[in-house]
Amino acid sequence: MKKFLFYIFGFTFVIILLFSLITFITDKGLKKSEYGNLKEWSDIFNKDIHADLVIQGSSRAWVQFNTYILDSVLNADAYNMGMDGTPFDVQYVKYKSYTKNNKYPKVILQNVDWDTMDKNTPVFQKYQLLPYLNNHYFDEQLLNNKIIPYKDVYFPFFKYAGEPKAVQVGFSEYFGIRHYVSPKHKGFMSVDGNWNESDFEKRKNGGKVHWQKNPEVEKLFIEFLQDCQSKKIKVVLVFTPYYHGLNNIIIDMTGLKTYYRNIAIKYNVEFLDYSLDPVFHDKNYFYNASHLNKKGAEIFTLKLANKLKDMQIIKPANTNQPEKLKDK
Amino acid sequence: MIFTSIGFAVFLPVVFLLYWFATKGNFKFQNILLLISSYFFYGCWDWRFLFLLLFSTSLDFVTGIKIHDAENKSTRKFWFWLSICVNLGFLGVFKYYNFFAASFAEGLSSLGVHVDLWTLNIILPVGISFYTFHGLSYVIDTYNEKIKPERNFINYAVFVSFFPLLVAGPIERATHLLPQIIKKREFDYLKAVDGMRQILWGLFKKMVVADNCAEISNHIFGTYQNQSGSLLFLGAVAFAFQIYGDFSGYSDIAIGTAKLFGIDLLRNFSYPYFSRDIAEFWRRWHISLTSWLKDYLYILLGGSRGTKAKVIRNTLVIFLVSGFWHGANWTFIAWGGFHALLFLPLILWKTNRKNINIVAEGKQFPGFKELFQILYTFFLVTIGWIFFRAETFEKATYFIKKIFSFNTNYFDISSFTDLSAGLSGFTLLFSVLSVIVLILVEWNNRDKSHGFDVSNKKFRWPMYIALCLSIYICQGGSSAFIYFQF
């Protein structure tokens, strides 16, 4: 028995040591990396963001809110925190981490749509959260909102189990084999793609779906609005354009917009709906039914920026504000 | 609590240390500890069904004694049938009631009579098919006077609920397991080390092979209408490796865990995908269920003796029951029926025991003929798995028709592109690599009791570490064991 226990403990020790080494290297590498959303997380934790205007949302935020245009029209510093495949629960943790570590923005443009109030289990691209675990405040937010399991926090050597992409990126960066350079500009990614009809047909064939509303996520959204009020951050809910054919796939789109409009009225925030704008009935502005391409995003952001300028949502920092750019 | 969870990684060492140190080698204390641990293990899933387990155990314990002590035949028969009816009754209510109610209502509906039958809105207790069969084997063996009834409730309850086999087998026999439970057990270093190896191999099969293949098969079965025939076949092959990795992996972990406690469980798999015909496949796949059905049903019906009509009937019955045991769905019955059709020619021409030796024994590689036989058998088994995996009979037949309808779009490149877009490259890479490793390692050990019986001392430690690393990095996303639902 002694021999057995000796080997078992010895083997376990070696394995934990090995896993811890992998975790250490991956953590370090990912923190240096610009792959996916990692740069934005690093900017947040390194307290590198001093934005006046922050964009928050899913992929419909990060590919559609052009930060070049927002900066130039509003003469402000905009930063896009959109995250692919992510409903509001993870967005809320990002918001909390942002405000904990950085200067409060003056305005938050919150993208809202059919996925905002849903809950993804397991969380999409979990690896982006992992290098920053062991930050007590961050861990607490993730655990409270059931975004990651306890084992990832309490067994840190095990957090990259089943995350080969994270290990690959982390090791590549750590050993200087490959440096991933972010194609984004302050969080915004321009996608220069064309409409894909077969992709849309497949989505249509997949059947109709109803937009989702998870009560826990909804509660977080209300908490977010109240928190912004207490921090004197203006919030604008933006329903960004989508290809109108989606109205035949997502059931009760009108009800969804009414739902957000009612929230906006109740919590005294602005609600801007660009989904019915006839300009965006043209497929050439989309690369798929829910995402504008580079051209579409430029037109949309310009419209939005001019609207925000008219609303005087951000008080000009200086008087040399550029003229309003001409939108379509 | 499942074997691949962190909870089990804590639970197992704690029970192991208490078992060998706190009980001071007293097997009575060891059995009490095993019983408490097993009930805790089961209760972690849903504590309410502990009462069902306890009732089922108590019933068989009492009826076993009553059958043995009965003074006349009719009393013996009464207790025997009481136990059989109650056991099968529970199984019927929890597992099959909704199926029968829905099928009955559908049948009437096709005759123009519409009825609204009451259905049960309950979840299936995990492992009910397994522990019910444990109990049944005990009662039948007692009735047939193959064993004497166990008069110590703790010992009997450990036989039924021993945690490694409680939820997904292997289906034990009282004649095999009870004698091990009622005697003193000594720690056996070699057995424990072998158990650890088997656990490690089981984890690899489940977490790397099965869980990665599951992502491919789930994707293809989920979007089957948009896929080409070749891709549907790939989905079926992925499922073949998923279910093998999943179930044989579970069995390896269960058998390995039992070895740590000095207990040998029945072998459940013996490299079934190296079988040269369907009969050999059924001697190597889910052995504990096959042998249970053979001993308690097939032989009772007359087995392969008697007229050809009887042999056909018996074969059909055993395969249909096997299918139905897996789940209350026509797809499982079709799966059983499909295998019966493949098996019947072998038994009628008495060639079902042609391949009873180890394939390519003493050779490094199989011969041409053996390789063809292996691939052909695997192909047939894979087609059968489509019934097992599909949610409906219609889906399964559509799937199979498309696989066999060779047309110009059969190797449509766009569906392969969709597959790589729908899944991560790592999933595809790890699935292929892990299946290759699985085949090579198990082929190399096909004459051993389990796939990871490493005899070469030089390779042992590097292989242990390589397996741990691959489990750590390459594990797939899914974690539920398929056989938990049965």
mmCIF file of N, CA, C and O in Angstrom, chain B residues 87-131:
data_model
loop_
_atom_site.group_PDB
_atom_site.id
_atom_site.type_symbol
_atom_site.label_atom_id
_atom_site.label_comp_id
_atom_site.label_asym_id
_atom_site.label_seq_id
_atom_site.Cartn_x
_atom_site.Cartn_y
_atom_site.Cartn_z
ATOM 1 N N ASN B 87 -40.272 -5.765 -9.939
ATOM 2 C CA ASN B 87 -39.079 -5.217 -10.605
ATOM 3 C C ASN B 87 -39.397 -4.731 -12.014
ATOM 4 O O ASN B 87 -39.070 -3.610 -12.389
ATOM 5 N N LEU B 88 -40.045 -5.612 -12.769
ATOM 6 C CA LEU B 88 -40.382 -5.216 -14.145
ATOM 7 C C LEU B 88 -41.447 -4.126 -14.147
ATOM 8 O O LEU B 88 -41.488 -3.290 -15.049
ATOM 9 N N GLY B 89 -42.284 -4.122 -13.124
ATOM 10 C CA GLY B 89 -43.308 -3.080 -12.997
ATOM 11 C C GLY B 89 -42.676 -1.706 -12.846
ATOM 12 O O GLY B 89 -43.077 -0.748 -13.514
ATOM 13 N N PHE B 90 -41.680 -1.633 -11.972
ATOM 14 C CA PHE B 90 -40.979 -0.342 -11.812
ATOM 15 C C PHE B 90 -40.359 0.115 -13.130
ATOM 16 O O PHE B 90 -40.463 1.263 -13.523
ATOM 17 N N LEU B 91 -39.702 -0.859 -13.771
ATOM 18 C CA LEU B 91 -39.056 -0.544 -15.045
ATOM 19 C C LEU B 91 -40.110 -0.076 -16.051
ATOM 20 O O LEU B 91 -39.906 0.897 -16.783
ATOM 21 N N GLY B 92 -41.243 -0.791 -16.043
ATOM 22 C CA GLY B 92 -42.327 -0.462 -16.970
ATOM 23 C C GLY B 92 -42.868 0.929 -16.720
ATOM 24 O O GLY B 92 -43.067 1.713 -17.658
ATOM 25 N N VAL B 93 -43.089 1.255 -15.456
ATOM 26 C CA VAL B 93 -43.687 2.560 -15.131
ATOM 27 C C VAL B 93 -42.711 3.686 -15.451
ATOM 28 O O VAL B 93 -43.042 4.641 -16.150
ATOM 29 N N PHE B 94 -41.489 3.565 -14.937
ATOM 30 C CA PHE B 94 -40.546 4.674 -15.085
ATOM 31 C C PHE B 94 -39.985 4.803 -16.497
ATOM 32 O O PHE B 94 -39.689 5.890 -16.950
ATOM 33 N N LYS B 95 -39.802 3.667 -17.154
ATOM 34 C CA LYS B 95 -39.101 3.731 -18.434
ATOM 35 C C LYS B 95 -40.016 3.593 -19.644
ATOM 36 O O LYS B 95 -39.777 4.202 -20.676
ATOM 37 N N TYR B 96 -41.053 2.767 -19.512
ATOM 38 C CA TYR B 96 -41.807 2.412 -20.717
ATOM 39 C C TYR B 96 -43.251 2.899 -20.752
ATOM 40 O O TYR B 96 -43.889 2.812 -21.792
ATOM 41 N N TYR B 97 -43.766 3.390 -19.622
ATOM 42 C CA TYR B 97 -45.197 3.715 -19.598
ATOM 43 C C TYR B 97 -45.565 4.739 -20.683
ATOM 44 O O TYR B 97 -46.506 4.542 -21.451
ATOM 45 N N ASN B 98 -44.801 5.832 -20.732
ATOM 46 C CA ASN B 98 -45.121 6.897 -21.692
ATOM 47 C C ASN B 98 -45.062 6.392 -23.132
ATOM 48 O O ASN B 98 -45.860 6.776 -23.969
ATOM 49 N N PHE B 99 -44.081 5.513 -23.379
ATOM 50 C CA PHE B 99 -43.927 4.969 -24.730
ATOM 51 C C PHE B 99 -45.154 4.137 -25.105
ATOM 52 O O PHE B 99 -45.730 4.296 -26.186
ATOM 53 N N PHE B 100 -45.567 3.252 -24.179
ATOM 54 C CA PHE B 100 -46.725 2.403 -24.474
ATOM 55 C C PHE B 100 -47.993 3.249 -24.620
ATOM 56 O O PHE B 100 -48.803 3.019 -25.511
ATOM 57 N N ALA B 101 -48.122 4.238 -23.734
ATOM 58 C CA ALA B 101 -49.320 5.086 -23.785
ATOM 59 C C ALA B 101 -49.378 5.826 -25.126
ATOM 60 O O ALA B 101 -50.414 5.844 -25.790
ATOM 61 N N ALA B 102 -48.234 6.394 -25.525
ATOM 62 C CA ALA B 102 -48.209 7.165 -26.781
ATOM 63 C C ALA B 102 -48.434 6.249 -27.982
ATOM 64 O O ALA B 102 -49.192 6.583 -28.898
ATOM 65 N N SER B 103 -47.795 5.054 -27.974
ATOM 66 C CA SER B 103 -47.946 4.128 -29.098
ATOM 67 C C SER B 103 -49.384 3.633 -29.194
ATOM 68 O O SER B 103 -49.936 3.498 -30.290
ATOM 69 N N PHE B 104 -49.997 3.375 -28.027
ATOM 70 C CA PHE B 104 -51.376 2.897 -27.986
ATOM 71 C C PHE B 104 -52.312 3.974 -28.560
ATOM 72 O O PHE B 104 -53.178 3.692 -29.396
ATOM 73 N N ALA B 105 -52.076 5.213 -28.109
ATOM 74 C CA ALA B 105 -52.915 6.322 -28.580
ATOM 75 C C ALA B 105 -52.742 6.527 -30.086
ATOM 76 O O ALA B 105 -53.710 6.751 -30.802
ATOM 77 N N GLU B 106 -51.496 6.394 -30.557
ATOM 78 C CA GLU B 106 -51.235 6.538 -32.002
ATOM 79 C C GLU B 106 -51.923 5.445 -32.800
ATOM 80 O O GLU B 106 -52.506 5.687 -33.859
ATOM 81 N N GLY B 107 -51.859 4.213 -32.256
ATOM 82 C CA GLY B 107 -52.497 3.070 -32.919
ATOM 83 C C GLY B 107 -53.996 3.285 -33.048
ATOM 84 O O GLY B 107 -54.574 3.072 -34.114
ATOM 85 N N LEU B 108 -54.609 3.750 -31.951
ATOM 86 C CA LEU B 108 -56.055 4.004 -31.975
ATOM 87 C C LEU B 108 -56.383 5.144 -32.932
ATOM 88 O O LEU B 108 -57.382 5.101 -33.641
ATOM 89 N N SER B 109 -55.503 6.124 -32.915
ATOM 90 C CA SER B 109 -55.723 7.284 -33.775
ATOM 91 C C SER B 109 -55.731 6.879 -35.253
ATOM 92 O O SER B 109 -56.511 7.392 -36.042
ATOM 93 N N SER B 110 -54.848 5.922 -35.608
ATOM 94 C CA SER B 110 -54.822 5.469 -37.005
ATOM 95 C C SER B 110 -56.109 4.721 -37.363
ATOM 96 O O SER B 110 -56.456 4.580 -38.528
ATOM 97 N N LEU B 111 -56.823 4.229 -36.334
ATOM 98 C CA LEU B 111 -58.111 3.567 -36.578
ATOM 99 C C LEU B 111 -59.269 4.563 -36.479
ATOM 100 O O LEU B 111 -60.435 4.186 -36.501
ATOM 101 N N GLY B 112 -58.935 5.796 -36.283
ATOM 102 C CA GLY B 112 -59.958 6.842 -36.222
ATOM 103 C C GLY B 112 -60.491 7.102 -34.826
ATOM 104 O O GLY B 112 -61.408 7.895 -34.632
ATOM 105 N N VAL B 113 -59.903 6.427 -33.820
ATOM 106 C CA VAL B 113 -60.362 6.647 -32.431
ATOM 107 C C VAL B 113 -59.347 7.549 -31.730
ATOM 108 O O VAL B 113 -58.159 7.218 -31.666
ATOM 109 N N HIS B 114 -59.815 8.677 -31.228
ATOM 110 C CA HIS B 114 -58.883 9.606 -30.595
ATOM 111 C C HIS B 114 -59.012 9.548 -29.080
ATOM 112 O O HIS B 114 -60.100 9.765 -28.541
ATOM 113 N N VAL B 115 -57.922 9.193 -28.434
ATOM 114 C CA VAL B 115 -57.947 9.149 -26.962
ATOM 115 C C VAL B 115 -56.841 10.052 -26.433
ATOM 116 O O VAL B 115 -55.802 10.221 -27.068
ATOM 117 N N ASP B 116 -57.103 10.610 -25.273
ATOM 118 C CA ASP B 116 -56.105 11.476 -24.651
ATOM 119 C C ASP B 116 -55.606 10.764 -23.395
ATOM 120 O O ASP B 116 -56.191 10.878 -22.334
ATOM 121 N N LEU B 117 -54.517 9.974 -23.565
ATOM 122 C CA LEU B 117 -54.060 9.166 -22.426
ATOM 123 C C LEU B 117 -53.198 9.993 -21.478
ATOM 124 O O LEU B 117 -52.448 10.874 -21.893
ATOM 125 N N TRP B 118 -53.304 9.642 -20.218
ATOM 126 C CA TRP B 118 -52.532 10.311 -19.178
ATOM 127 C C TRP B 118 -51.077 9.859 -19.286
ATOM 128 O O TRP B 118 -50.788 8.677 -19.375
ATOM 129 N N THR B 119 -50.151 10.803 -19.360
ATOM 130 C CA THR B 119 -48.730 10.421 -19.404
ATOM 131 C C THR B 119 -48.019 10.908 -18.145
ATOM 132 O O THR B 119 -48.461 11.858 -17.507
ATOM 133 N N LEU B 120 -46.952 10.214 -17.812
ATOM 134 C CA LEU B 120 -46.209 10.562 -16.597
ATOM 135 C C LEU B 120 -45.174 11.629 -16.909
ATOM 136 O O LEU B 120 -44.398 11.491 -17.846
ATOM 137 N N ASN B 121 -45.188 12.662 -16.108
ATOM 138 C CA ASN B 121 -44.193 13.707 -16.308
ATOM 139 C C ASN B 121 -43.074 13.513 -15.294
ATOM 140 O O ASN B 121 -42.942 14.257 -14.332
ATOM 141 N N ILE B 122 -42.306 12.450 -15.477
ATOM 142 C CA ILE B 122 -41.231 12.149 -14.516
ATOM 143 C C ILE B 122 -39.933 11.903 -15.259
ATOM 144 O O ILE B 122 -39.937 11.536 -16.426
ATOM 145 N N ILE B 123 -38.845 12.083 -14.524
ATOM 146 C CA ILE B 123 -37.554 11.787 -15.138
ATOM 147 C C ILE B 123 -37.209 10.322 -14.854
ATOM 148 O O ILE B 123 -37.634 9.772 -13.839
ATOM 149 N N LEU B 124 -36.438 9.753 -15.762
ATOM 150 C CA LEU B 124 -36.046 8.355 -15.610
ATOM 151 C C LEU B 124 -34.957 8.252 -14.548
ATOM 152 O O LEU B 124 -33.934 8.918 -14.660
ATOM 153 N N PRO B 125 -35.167 7.412 -13.512
ATOM 154 C CA PRO B 125 -34.101 7.290 -12.501
ATOM 155 C C PRO B 125 -32.837 6.712 -13.141
ATOM 156 O O PRO B 125 -32.908 5.686 -13.822
ATOM 157 N N VAL B 126 -31.729 7.385 -12.921
ATOM 158 C CA VAL B 126 -30.458 6.926 -13.503
ATOM 159 C C VAL B 126 -30.169 5.496 -13.060
ATOM 160 O O VAL B 126 -30.342 5.151 -11.893
ATOM 161 N N GLY B 127 -29.764 4.655 -13.999
ATOM 162 C CA GLY B 127 -29.311 3.303 -13.675
ATOM 163 C C GLY B 127 -30.406 2.305 -13.376
ATOM 164 O O GLY B 127 -30.110 1.170 -12.993
ATOM 165 N N ILE B 128 -31.681 2.683 -13.563
ATOM 166 C CA ILE B 128 -32.768 1.765 -13.155
ATOM 167 C C ILE B 128 -32.692 0.436 -13.915
ATOM 168 O O ILE B 128 -32.912 -0.633 -13.337
ATOM 169 N N SER B 129 -32.319 0.485 -15.204
ATOM 170 C CA SER B 129 -32.236 -0.758 -15.979
ATOM 171 C C SER B 129 -31.112 -1.645 -15.450
ATOM 172 O O SER B 129 -31.196 -2.864 -15.509
ATOM 173 N N PHE B 130 -30.056 -1.004 -14.961
ATOM 174 C CA PHE B 130 -28.903 -1.775 -14.494
ATOM 175 C C PHE B 130 -29.183 -2.428 -13.146
ATOM 176 O O PHE B 130 -28.997 -3.624 -12.981
ATOM 177 N N TYR B 131 -29.646 -1.620 -12.173
ATOM 178 C CA TYR B 131 -29.823 -2.241 -10.859
ATOM 179 C C TYR B 131 -31.027 -3.171 -10.823
ATOM 180 O O TYR B 131 -31.075 -4.101 -10.022
#
